[in-house]
mmCIF file of C-alpha atoms and ligand atoms in Angstrom:
data_model
loop_
_atom_site.group_PDB
_atom_site.id
_atom_site.type_symbol
_atom_site.label_atom_id
_atom_site.label_comp_id
_atom_site.label_asym_id
_atom_site.label_seq_id
_atom_site.Cartn_x
_atom_site.Cartn_y
_atom_site.Cartn_z
ATOM 1 C CA MET A 1 71.250 310.598 74.954
ATOM 2 C CA ILE A 2 71.938 308.649 71.709
ATOM 3 C CA THR A 3 74.957 309.224 69.736
ATOM 4 C CA SER A 4 74.493 310.822 65.908
ATOM 5 C CA ILE A 5 76.151 307.622 64.573
ATOM 6 C CA LEU A 6 73.544 305.290 64.772
ATOM 7 C CA PRO A 7 75.130 303.478 67.672
ATOM 8 C CA THR A 8 74.514 299.651 65.900
ATOM 9 C CA TYR A 9 78.716 299.034 66.349
ATOM 10 C CA SER A 10 80.690 299.132 69.674
ATOM 11 C CA ARG A 11 84.102 300.774 68.175
ATOM 12 C CA ALA A 12 87.596 300.706 69.420
ATOM 13 C CA LEU A 13 89.032 303.878 70.296
ATOM 14 C CA LEU A 14 91.511 303.735 67.142
ATOM 15 C CA THR A 15 90.833 306.846 64.785
ATOM 16 C CA PHE A 16 93.034 305.721 61.490
ATOM 17 C CA VAL A 17 93.640 308.826 59.103
ATOM 18 C CA SER A 18 95.943 306.947 56.328
ATOM 19 C CA GLY A 19 97.753 303.842 54.996
ATOM 20 C CA GLN A 20 99.827 302.297 53.333
ATOM 21 C CA GLY A 21 99.907 298.756 51.966
ATOM 22 C CA SER A 22 99.629 296.319 55.547
ATOM 23 C CA TRP A 23 100.323 299.672 57.579
ATOM 24 C CA LEU A 24 97.660 302.004 59.214
ATOM 25 C CA VAL A 25 98.625 305.181 60.984
ATOM 26 C CA GLU A 26 96.362 306.137 63.879
ATOM 27 C CA GLU A 27 96.045 310.415 64.417
ATOM 28 C CA ASP A 28 98.281 309.879 67.211
ATOM 29 C CA GLY A 29 101.257 308.955 64.907
ATOM 30 C CA ARG A 30 101.071 304.974 66.178
ATOM 31 C CA ARG A 31 101.506 302.626 63.400
ATOM 32 C CA PHE A 32 99.470 299.180 63.251
ATOM 33 C CA LEU A 33 100.018 296.193 61.315
ATOM 34 C CA ASP A 34 96.807 295.350 59.490
ATOM 35 C CA LEU A 35 95.966 291.477 59.986
ATOM 36 C CA GLY A 36 92.277 292.681 58.956
ATOM 37 C CA ALA A 37 92.346 294.502 56.062
ATOM 38 C CA GLY A 38 88.716 296.080 56.082
ATOM 39 C CA ILE A 39 87.588 292.786 56.954
ATOM 40 C CA ALA A 40 89.208 290.816 53.683
ATOM 41 C CA VAL A 41 88.287 294.380 51.992
ATOM 42 C CA ASN A 42 91.605 295.827 50.938
ATOM 43 C CA ALA A 43 92.791 292.899 48.951
ATOM 44 C CA LEU A 44 95.813 294.848 47.994
ATOM 45 C CA GLY A 45 96.318 296.979 50.571
ATOM 46 C CA HIS A 46 96.202 300.606 51.519
ATOM 47 C CA ALA A 47 96.868 302.650 48.595
ATOM 48 C CA HIS A 48 97.896 300.738 45.963
ATOM 49 C CA PRO A 49 99.491 302.249 43.269
ATOM 50 C CA ALA A 50 97.847 300.339 40.458
ATOM 51 C CA LEU A 51 94.369 301.073 41.876
ATOM 52 C CA VAL A 52 95.125 305.092 43.024
ATOM 53 C CA LYS A 53 95.927 306.244 39.150
ATOM 54 C CA ALA A 54 92.892 303.839 37.954
ATOM 55 C CA LEU A 55 90.138 305.431 40.564
ATOM 56 C CA GLY A 56 92.111 308.757 39.536
ATOM 57 C CA GLU A 57 92.035 308.516 36.114
ATOM 58 C CA GLN A 58 87.985 306.869 36.357
ATOM 59 C CA ALA A 59 87.428 309.845 38.361
ATOM 60 C CA ASN A 60 88.460 312.560 35.945
ATOM 61 C CA ALA A 61 86.675 311.167 33.372
ATOM 62 C CA LEU A 62 83.647 310.469 34.670
ATOM 63 C CA TRP A 63 82.183 309.789 37.997
ATOM 64 C CA HIS A 64 78.397 308.067 37.203
ATOM 65 C CA VAL A 65 76.387 307.125 34.731
ATOM 66 C CA SER A 66 73.320 304.975 34.602
ATOM 67 C CA ASN A 67 73.118 301.689 33.745
ATOM 68 C CA LEU A 68 70.528 302.518 30.770
ATOM 69 C CA TYR A 69 74.515 303.418 28.924
ATOM 70 C CA ASN A 70 77.004 301.594 28.300
ATOM 71 C CA ILE A 71 79.656 301.711 30.994
ATOM 72 C CA PRO A 72 83.048 300.751 29.715
ATOM 73 C CA ALA A 73 84.804 300.066 32.671
ATOM 74 C CA GLN A 74 82.339 297.889 33.954
ATOM 75 C CA GLN A 75 81.645 295.465 30.843
ATOM 76 C CA LYS A 76 86.216 295.298 30.827
ATOM 77 C CA LEU A 77 85.153 293.843 34.679
ATOM 78 C CA ALA A 78 82.759 291.639 33.084
ATOM 79 C CA ASP A 79 84.972 289.762 30.406
ATOM 80 C CA ALA A 80 87.383 289.359 33.135
ATOM 81 C CA LEU A 81 85.429 287.514 35.915
ATOM 82 C CA VAL A 82 83.814 285.936 32.727
ATOM 83 C CA GLU A 83 87.035 284.856 31.707
ATOM 84 C CA GLN A 84 88.438 283.611 34.835
ATOM 85 C CA THR A 85 85.594 281.969 36.169
ATOM 86 C CA PHE A 86 82.946 279.307 35.525
ATOM 87 C CA ALA A 87 80.452 282.490 34.969
ATOM 88 C CA ASP A 88 79.068 283.782 32.175
ATOM 89 C CA THR A 89 77.478 286.382 32.772
ATOM 90 C CA ALA A 90 78.024 289.374 35.616
ATOM 91 C CA PHE A 91 75.464 291.306 37.894
ATOM 92 C CA PHE A 92 77.438 294.177 39.636
ATOM 93 C CA THR A 93 76.311 295.683 42.958
ATOM 94 C CA ASN A 94 77.709 298.184 45.516
ATOM 95 C CA SER A 95 78.185 294.869 48.429
ATOM 96 C CA GLY A 96 77.540 291.499 49.388
ATOM 97 C CA THR A 97 74.191 292.105 51.138
ATOM 98 C CA GLU A 98 72.711 293.187 47.411
ATOM 99 C CA ALA A 99 74.481 290.132 45.703
ATOM 100 C CA CYS A 100 72.657 287.892 47.998
ATOM 101 C CA GLU A 101 69.404 289.333 47.232
ATOM 102 C CA LEU A 102 70.005 288.820 43.354
ATOM 103 C CA ALA A 103 71.293 285.544 44.014
ATOM 104 C CA VAL A 104 68.169 284.488 46.006
ATOM 105 C CA LYS A 105 65.779 286.022 43.256
ATOM 106 C CA MET A 106 67.799 284.688 40.708
ATOM 107 C CA ALA A 107 67.134 280.899 41.885
ATOM 108 C CA ARG A 108 63.819 281.349 42.643
ATOM 109 C CA LYS A 109 62.960 283.391 38.945
ATOM 110 C CA TYR A 110 65.016 280.397 38.019
ATOM 111 C CA TRP A 111 62.299 277.841 38.850
ATOM 112 C CA HIS A 112 59.325 280.006 37.955
ATOM 113 C CA GLU A 113 60.900 280.315 34.726
ATOM 114 C CA LYS A 114 61.244 276.669 34.121
ATOM 115 C CA GLY A 115 57.680 275.885 35.101
ATOM 116 C CA GLN A 116 58.230 274.613 38.777
ATOM 117 C CA PRO A 117 57.089 277.737 41.161
ATOM 118 C CA GLU A 118 56.676 275.758 43.922
ATOM 119 C CA ARG A 119 60.164 275.152 44.243
ATOM 120 C CA VAL A 120 61.756 278.292 46.547
ATOM 121 C CA GLU A 121 63.496 276.937 49.375
ATOM 122 C CA ILE A 122 66.772 277.581 49.172
ATOM 123 C CA ILE A 123 69.250 275.698 52.202
ATOM 124 C CA THR A 124 71.964 277.401 54.168
ATOM 125 C CA PHE A 125 73.783 276.420 57.324
ATOM 126 C CA SER A 126 74.675 276.908 60.552
ATOM 127 C CA GLY A 127 77.341 279.518 61.236
ATOM 128 C CA SER A 128 76.825 281.066 58.056
ATOM 129 C CA PHE A 129 76.614 284.611 57.317
ATOM 130 C CA HIS A 130 75.417 286.317 54.159
ATOM 131 C CA GLY A 131 74.654 290.064 54.741
ATOM 132 C CA ARG A 132 72.445 292.324 57.178
ATOM 133 C CA SER A 133 69.299 292.504 55.014
ATOM 134 C CA SER A 134 66.070 290.914 55.356
ATOM 135 C CA ALA A 135 66.894 288.346 52.733
ATOM 136 C CA GLY A 136 70.818 287.512 54.340
ATOM 137 C CA ILE A 137 69.143 287.892 58.066
ATOM 138 C CA ALA A 138 66.422 285.304 56.826
ATOM 139 C CA ALA A 139 69.292 283.066 55.146
ATOM 140 C CA ALA A 140 71.980 282.748 57.946
ATOM 141 C CA GLY A 141 68.537 281.683 60.369
ATOM 142 C CA SER A 142 70.560 282.923 64.112
ATOM 143 C CA GLU A 143 68.871 284.293 66.625
ATOM 144 C CA LYS A 144 71.669 287.178 66.756
ATOM 145 C CA MET A 145 70.862 288.697 63.760
ATOM 146 C CA THR A 146 67.197 287.952 63.301
ATOM 147 C CA LYS A 147 65.096 288.513 66.493
ATOM 148 C CA GLY A 148 62.838 290.943 66.467
ATOM 149 C CA PHE A 149 63.453 291.384 62.514
ATOM 150 C CA GLY A 150 60.691 289.417 62.296
ATOM 151 C CA PRO A 151 58.117 288.510 60.378
ATOM 152 C CA LEU A 152 61.184 287.044 58.131
ATOM 153 C CA LEU A 153 61.134 286.748 54.684
ATOM 154 C CA PRO A 154 59.625 282.950 54.015
ATOM 155 C CA GLY A 155 61.214 280.037 52.734
ATOM 156 C CA PHE A 156 64.521 278.747 53.957
ATOM 157 C CA THR A 157 65.593 275.904 55.780
ATOM 158 C CA HIS A 158 68.341 276.146 58.037
ATOM 159 C CA LEU A 159 70.512 273.033 58.460
ATOM 160 C CA GLU A 160 73.337 271.867 61.001
ATOM 161 C CA PHE A 161 76.806 272.630 59.693
ATOM 162 C CA GLY A 162 77.900 269.387 58.495
ATOM 163 C CA ASP A 163 74.921 267.258 59.035
ATOM 164 C CA HIS A 164 74.783 264.782 56.085
ATOM 165 C CA ASP A 165 71.782 262.991 57.322
ATOM 166 C CA ALA A 166 69.630 266.915 57.547
ATOM 167 C CA LEU A 167 71.103 267.617 54.411
ATOM 168 C CA ASN A 168 70.135 264.990 52.565
ATOM 169 C CA ALA A 169 66.403 264.703 53.850
ATOM 170 C CA ALA A 170 65.924 267.959 53.456
ATOM 171 C CA ALA A 171 66.824 268.192 49.372
ATOM 172 C CA THR A 172 63.447 268.144 47.899
ATOM 173 C CA ASP A 173 61.949 268.837 44.908
ATOM 174 C CA LYS A 174 60.496 271.931 46.317
ATOM 175 C CA THR A 175 64.322 272.528 46.856
ATOM 176 C CA ALA A 176 65.664 276.233 44.659
ATOM 177 C CA ALA A 177 68.976 275.972 45.608
ATOM 178 C CA ILE A 178 71.511 275.435 48.611
ATOM 179 C CA LEU A 179 74.065 278.383 49.665
ATOM 180 C CA VAL A 180 76.787 277.856 50.872
ATOM 181 C CA GLU A 181 79.839 279.700 51.921
ATOM 182 C CA PRO A 182 83.206 277.693 51.036
ATOM 183 C CA ILE A 183 84.729 279.414 54.186
ATOM 184 C CA GLN A 184 82.534 280.385 56.759
ATOM 185 C CA GLY A 185 84.104 284.029 58.149
ATOM 186 C CA GLU A 186 81.987 285.454 60.436
ATOM 187 C CA GLY A 187 81.341 281.792 61.783
ATOM 188 C CA GLY A 188 84.388 281.820 62.773
ATOM 189 C CA ILE A 189 87.265 280.851 59.563
ATOM 190 C CA ARG A 190 84.602 277.465 59.149
ATOM 191 C CA PRO A 191 86.158 275.630 55.773
ATOM 192 C CA LEU A 192 84.181 273.308 54.080
ATOM 193 C CA PRO A 193 85.915 270.346 53.216
ATOM 194 C CA ASP A 194 86.177 269.453 49.709
ATOM 195 C CA ALA A 195 84.904 266.696 50.098
ATOM 196 C CA CYS A 196 81.883 268.371 51.403
ATOM 197 C CA LEU A 197 81.914 271.195 48.507
ATOM 198 C CA LYS A 198 81.965 268.130 45.808
ATOM 199 C CA GLY A 199 79.045 266.046 47.573
ATOM 200 C CA LEU A 200 76.800 269.269 48.121
ATOM 201 C CA ARG A 201 77.299 269.718 44.063
ATOM 202 C CA ASP A 202 76.495 266.164 43.018
ATOM 203 C CA LEU A 203 73.719 266.309 45.651
ATOM 204 C CA CYS A 204 72.841 269.302 43.945
ATOM 205 C CA HIS A 205 73.153 267.621 39.941
ATOM 206 C CA GLN A 206 70.969 264.797 41.592
ATOM 207 C CA HIS A 207 67.703 266.966 42.350
ATOM 208 C CA GLY A 208 68.474 269.738 39.783
ATOM 209 C CA ILE A 209 69.125 271.916 42.970
ATOM 210 C CA LEU A 210 70.951 275.163 41.782
ATOM 211 C CA MET A 211 74.201 275.497 44.051
ATOM 212 C CA ILE A 212 74.656 279.451 45.188
ATOM 213 C CA LEU A 213 78.869 280.043 46.773
ATOM 214 C CA ASP A 214 78.824 282.751 48.695
ATOM 215 C CA GLU A 215 82.042 284.020 48.221
ATOM 216 C CA VAL A 216 81.779 287.732 49.920
ATOM 217 C CA GLN A 217 84.889 286.924 52.038
ATOM 218 C CA CYS A 218 87.033 284.110 50.579
ATOM 219 C CA GLY A 219 87.052 284.797 47.276
ATOM 220 C CA MET A 220 88.893 287.111 45.146
ATOM 221 C CA GLY A 221 92.757 285.795 45.928
ATOM 222 C CA ARG A 222 92.336 285.094 49.373
ATOM 223 C CA THR A 223 93.174 280.973 49.335
ATOM 224 C CA GLY A 224 95.141 281.252 46.846
ATOM 225 C CA LYS A 225 93.357 280.588 44.360
ATOM 226 C CA LEU A 226 90.883 283.457 42.699
ATOM 227 C CA PHE A 227 88.119 282.246 44.359
ATOM 228 C CA ALA A 228 87.922 279.487 47.137
ATOM 229 C CA HIS A 229 85.923 277.096 45.128
ATOM 230 C CA GLU A 230 88.593 275.989 42.665
ATOM 231 C CA TRP A 231 90.396 273.900 45.117
ATOM 232 C CA ALA A 232 87.403 271.247 45.427
ATOM 233 C CA GLY A 233 87.202 270.880 41.392
ATOM 234 C CA VAL A 234 84.197 271.809 41.391
ATOM 235 C CA ALA A 235 82.539 275.332 40.328
ATOM 236 C CA PRO A 236 79.152 276.603 41.073
ATOM 237 C CA ASP A 237 75.448 278.016 39.311
ATOM 238 C CA ILE A 238 75.412 281.336 40.752
ATOM 239 C CA MET A 239 77.865 283.118 43.080
ATOM 240 C CA MET A 240 78.083 285.692 45.378
ATOM 241 C CA VAL A 241 81.244 288.208 45.538
ATOM 242 C CA ALA A 242 82.118 291.672 47.569
ATOM 243 C CA LYS A 243 84.193 292.806 49.466
ATOM 244 C CA GLY A 244 87.748 292.439 47.868
ATOM 245 C CA ILE A 245 86.690 292.938 44.225
ATOM 246 C CA GLY A 246 86.463 296.621 45.349
ATOM 247 C CA GLY A 247 90.078 297.282 47.052
ATOM 248 C CA GLY A 248 88.387 299.007 49.154
ATOM 249 C CA PHE A 249 85.672 300.627 47.148
ATOM 250 C CA PRO A 250 82.156 299.252 47.494
ATOM 251 C CA LEU A 251 81.787 296.975 44.693
ATOM 252 C CA GLY A 252 80.470 293.382 44.398
ATOM 253 C CA ALA A 253 78.921 291.339 42.147
ATOM 254 C CA VAL A 254 76.662 288.049 40.943
ATOM 255 C CA LEU A 255 78.336 285.775 38.883
ATOM 256 C CA ALA A 256 76.093 283.359 36.864
ATOM 257 C CA THR A 257 76.103 280.466 34.689
ATOM 258 C CA GLU A 258 73.625 281.159 31.486
ATOM 259 C CA ASN A 259 71.641 278.498 32.431
ATOM 260 C CA ALA A 260 71.285 280.080 35.982
ATOM 261 C CA ALA A 261 70.507 283.190 34.945
ATOM 262 C CA THR A 262 67.339 282.223 32.884
ATOM 263 C CA GLY A 263 64.935 284.918 33.137
ATOM 264 C CA MET A 264 66.596 287.890 34.208
ATOM 265 C CA THR A 265 65.647 290.009 31.413
ATOM 266 C CA ALA A 266 65.665 293.345 30.465
ATOM 267 C CA GLY A 267 63.181 294.870 33.605
ATOM 268 C CA THR A 268 63.534 292.118 36.417
ATOM 269 C CA HIS A 269 66.402 294.094 38.750
ATOM 270 C CA GLY A 270 68.647 296.664 38.699
ATOM 271 C CA SER A 271 70.804 298.971 40.832
ATOM 272 C CA THR A 272 71.072 302.745 40.976
ATOM 273 C CA TYR A 273 74.898 302.830 41.724
ATOM 274 C CA GLY A 274 75.557 298.799 41.193
ATOM 275 C CA GLY A 275 78.421 298.768 38.321
ATOM 276 C CA ASN A 276 78.872 302.517 38.711
ATOM 277 C CA PRO A 277 82.431 303.098 36.391
ATOM 278 C CA LEU A 278 84.378 304.213 39.903
ATOM 279 C CA ALA A 279 84.143 301.444 41.087
ATOM 280 C CA CYS A 280 84.560 299.230 38.537
ATOM 281 C CA ALA A 281 88.191 301.326 37.112
ATOM 282 C CA VAL A 282 88.849 300.006 40.364
ATOM 283 C CA GLY A 283 87.399 296.571 40.167
ATOM 284 C CA ALA A 284 88.696 295.792 37.009
ATOM 285 C CA LYS A 285 92.277 296.236 38.292
ATOM 286 C CA VAL A 286 91.870 294.555 40.922
ATOM 287 C CA ILE A 287 91.194 291.518 38.726
ATOM 288 C CA GLU A 288 94.011 292.246 36.988
ATOM 289 C CA ILE A 289 96.107 292.018 39.980
ATOM 290 C CA VAL A 290 94.819 289.158 41.844
ATOM 291 C CA GLY A 291 94.097 287.574 38.888
ATOM 292 C CA ASP A 292 97.321 286.745 37.451
ATOM 293 C CA GLU A 293 98.760 283.068 38.196
ATOM 294 C CA ALA A 294 102.418 284.494 39.463
ATOM 295 C CA PHE A 295 100.567 286.931 42.098
ATOM 296 C CA LEU A 296 98.321 283.913 43.400
ATOM 297 C CA ALA A 297 101.342 281.760 44.063
ATOM 298 C CA GLU A 298 102.769 284.449 45.969
ATOM 299 C CA VAL A 299 99.776 284.211 48.263
ATOM 300 C CA ASN A 300 100.183 280.659 48.276
ATOM 301 C CA ARG A 301 103.358 280.504 49.122
ATOM 302 C CA LYS A 302 103.040 283.080 51.961
ATOM 303 C CA ALA A 303 99.951 281.871 53.500
ATOM 304 C CA ALA A 304 102.634 278.752 53.889
ATOM 305 C CA LEU A 305 104.956 280.885 55.769
ATOM 306 C CA MET A 306 102.194 283.088 57.920
ATOM 307 C CA ARG A 307 100.570 279.929 58.908
ATOM 308 C CA GLN A 308 104.072 278.044 60.060
ATOM 309 C CA LYS A 309 104.537 280.930 62.073
ATOM 310 C CA LEU A 310 101.048 280.851 63.748
ATOM 311 C CA GLU A 311 101.445 276.866 64.817
ATOM 312 C CA GLY A 312 104.382 278.355 66.209
ATOM 313 C CA LEU A 313 102.614 281.055 67.653
ATOM 314 C CA VAL A 314 99.995 278.233 68.474
ATOM 315 C CA ALA A 315 102.297 275.838 70.555
ATOM 316 C CA ALA A 316 103.525 279.191 72.176
ATOM 317 C CA HIS A 317 100.886 279.797 74.101
ATOM 318 C CA PRO A 318 99.215 276.312 75.036
ATOM 319 C CA ASP A 319 96.612 278.383 77.591
ATOM 320 C CA VAL A 320 95.635 281.580 74.399
ATOM 321 C CA PHE A 321 94.862 279.633 71.509
ATOM 322 C CA ASP A 322 94.118 276.390 70.437
ATOM 323 C CA ALA A 323 94.531 276.236 66.682
ATOM 324 C CA VAL A 324 95.208 277.764 63.695
ATOM 325 C CA ARG A 325 92.782 277.137 60.746
ATOM 326 C CA GLY A 326 91.016 278.068 57.485
ATOM 327 C CA ALA A 327 92.714 278.558 54.379
ATOM 328 C CA GLY A 328 95.381 280.722 52.109
ATOM 329 C CA LEU A 329 95.494 283.878 53.673
ATOM 330 C CA MET A 330 91.972 283.267 55.402
ATOM 331 C CA LEU A 331 93.226 282.403 58.977
ATOM 332 C CA GLY A 332 91.226 281.849 62.123
ATOM 333 C CA LEU A 333 93.036 280.860 65.208
ATOM 334 C CA LYS A 334 90.786 279.585 67.392
ATOM 335 C CA CYS A 335 91.191 280.694 71.094
ATOM 336 C CA LYS A 336 91.437 279.095 74.450
ATOM 337 C CA ALA A 337 90.961 282.894 75.955
ATOM 338 C CA THR A 338 88.595 284.907 74.959
ATOM 339 C CA ASN A 339 88.981 286.240 71.299
ATOM 340 C CA THR A 340 87.975 289.705 72.051
ATOM 341 C CA ASP A 341 90.825 289.810 74.683
ATOM 342 C CA VAL A 342 93.137 289.150 72.189
ATOM 343 C CA VAL A 343 92.074 291.457 69.655
ATOM 344 C CA ALA A 344 92.356 294.288 72.277
ATOM 345 C CA ALA A 345 95.873 293.214 73.318
ATOM 346 C CA GLY A 346 97.079 292.669 69.600
ATOM 347 C CA TYR A 347 95.474 296.809 69.838
ATOM 348 C CA GLY A 348 98.044 297.509 72.686
ATOM 349 C CA GLN A 349 100.945 295.680 70.642
ATOM 350 C CA GLY A 350 99.767 297.818 67.087
ATOM 351 C CA VAL A 351 97.906 294.774 65.327
ATOM 352 C CA LEU A 352 95.014 294.485 63.965
ATOM 353 C CA THR A 353 93.101 290.656 64.598
ATOM 354 C CA VAL A 354 89.241 290.922 64.098
ATOM 355 C CA PRO A 355 87.272 288.448 66.193
ATOM 356 C CA ALA A 356 84.468 286.169 64.948
ATOM 357 C CA ALA A 357 81.925 284.080 66.027
ATOM 358 C CA ASP A 358 83.457 280.335 67.832
ATOM 359 C CA ASN A 359 85.788 282.382 69.890
ATOM 360 C CA VAL A 360 87.694 282.919 66.758
ATOM 361 C CA VAL A 361 90.312 285.421 66.338
ATOM 362 C CA ARG A 362 90.291 285.766 62.467
ATOM 363 C CA LEU A 363 93.580 286.822 60.412
ATOM 364 C CA LEU A 364 92.753 288.385 56.717
ATOM 365 C CA PRO A 365 95.775 290.180 55.560
ATOM 366 C CA ALA A 366 96.543 292.364 52.257
ATOM 367 C CA LEU A 367 97.033 289.681 49.692
ATOM 368 C CA THR A 368 100.070 291.712 48.931
ATOM 369 C CA ILE A 369 101.935 291.203 52.960
ATOM 370 C CA THR A 370 105.374 290.928 52.620
ATOM 371 C CA ASP A 371 107.588 287.885 54.037
ATOM 372 C CA GLU A 372 109.349 290.488 56.523
ATOM 373 C CA GLU A 373 105.428 291.995 57.739
ATOM 374 C CA ILE A 374 104.426 288.543 58.033
ATOM 375 C CA ALA A 375 107.559 287.920 60.742
ATOM 376 C CA THR A 376 106.405 291.242 62.415
ATOM 377 C CA ALA A 377 102.900 290.481 63.004
ATOM 378 C CA VAL A 378 103.083 287.233 64.422
ATOM 379 C CA ASP A 379 105.725 288.683 67.222
ATOM 380 C CA LEU A 380 103.449 291.198 68.004
ATOM 381 C CA LEU A 381 100.910 288.457 68.371
ATOM 382 C CA ASP A 382 103.274 286.379 70.342
ATOM 383 C CA ALA A 383 103.492 289.962 72.429
ATOM 384 C CA ALA A 384 100.021 290.127 73.307
ATOM 385 C CA ALA A 385 99.148 286.657 74.046
ATOM 386 C CA SER A 386 101.593 287.307 77.208
ATOM 387 C CA GLN A 387 99.102 290.248 78.249
ATOM 388 C CA VAL A 388 96.092 288.199 77.447
ATOM 389 C CA LYS A 389 94.416 286.148 80.564
ATOM 390 C CA GLY A 390 94.992 282.328 79.385
ATOM 391 C CA ALA A 391 92.413 279.579 80.374
ATOM 392 C CA ASP A 392 94.238 277.993 82.783
ATOM 393 C CA ALA A 393 94.976 281.442 84.748
HETATM 394 C C1 PLP B 1 80.690 290.236 54.903
HETATM 395 C C2 PLP B 1 79.637 289.657 53.947
HETATM 396 C C3 PLP B 1 78.634 289.301 53.322
HETATM 397 C C4 PLP B 1 77.775 291.031 53.589
HETATM 398 O O1 PLP B 1 78.620 291.903 51.974
HETATM 399 P P1 PLP B 1 78.505 293.178 52.860
HETATM 400 O O2 PLP B 1 79.023 293.919 51.428
HETATM 401 O O3 PLP B 1 78.517 293.467 54.190
HETATM 402 O O4 PLP B 1 76.639 293.736 52.357
HETATM 403 C C5 PLP B 1 77.841 287.941 52.654
HETATM 404 N N1 PLP B 1 78.131 287.308 53.094
HETATM 405 C C6 PLP B 1 79.585 287.079 53.523
HETATM 406 C C7 PLP B 1 80.370 285.623 53.406
HETATM 407 C C8 PLP B 1 80.056 287.913 53.720
HETATM 408 O O5 PLP B 1 81.685 287.978 54.375
#
């Protein structure tokens, strides 16, 4: 008999009842060090006092009004994002998937407005993840996500991650946009080297192609800059944001230049909940905290500490781990043992990690994790690794 919750997830037998900072409490009282942060969502950890306060104040004042009216918290968040990024304008969604929907629509509408309506093709890459909607799965294109869900939304060209020749051949005057994650998350913490991101930007300029970056997972301070593409010194035309921006409250956004947003006039797009006062009150507080230079400097310092300790962990368990990869506090342990065995062993030791494709264990801690918690985390992972059957066993 089917479960009362549609069984699309295979869940661990863990029930968390409260959280504080980097820690979660299970209903049996055990404490878990959370290195998953709801998959890069709880950027400021659990129950951050400033976010609890912002949400509480907004909840007492007003929960919801339609986008038919001005929403001050939404205006505040949009202004902050425009001030701190490449973008001239922002649209708010409830999720990364919805941000993908608008990014695709916006890119196509742009070419329609420019009098080149045949320019609809969007280039994407193997191992990518852009959400679970019809556009999202068509964009990613993997069999795992698309099988049985056809007919798929047309107009996506899928290239092998890192195949420069294929990319040069595929970029034509039919190409509307290139859509890429600066660091693939679900794909297994696979960073696009800065030189490649620059090369992509040049290619886009050369053909007039719009560059869409999906920073749903790697954005909002996770890599030690507010957005990951800043490391490469390039800027996109359109960017998808979600996960960390709401700190745990459902919130996403599409950021765009004025040029890329050409054509997105009144009536062309909308959302009932997108930009809701509760979500934006929290989002405005998140960006106020994460966008601060001193905060980002701390993320970088702690990221270096964590990486160094993880290198030691890999060296200590050469039959379980292969390498550390990623950037900032978006780290992956490429495994030799089975990644899900490592995650399961972590549950036994009281540490939460997240599996990803390419046999990787993801570490996406709260950006507020302390030095002491980093040391504890690596000790717990060390204990977990000792329980795992290695590749040579
Ligand atoms: C999680 C994710 C999405 C989808 O976001 P949802 O909020 O789950 O809809 C899209 N792109 C990337 C890179 C993601 O990590």
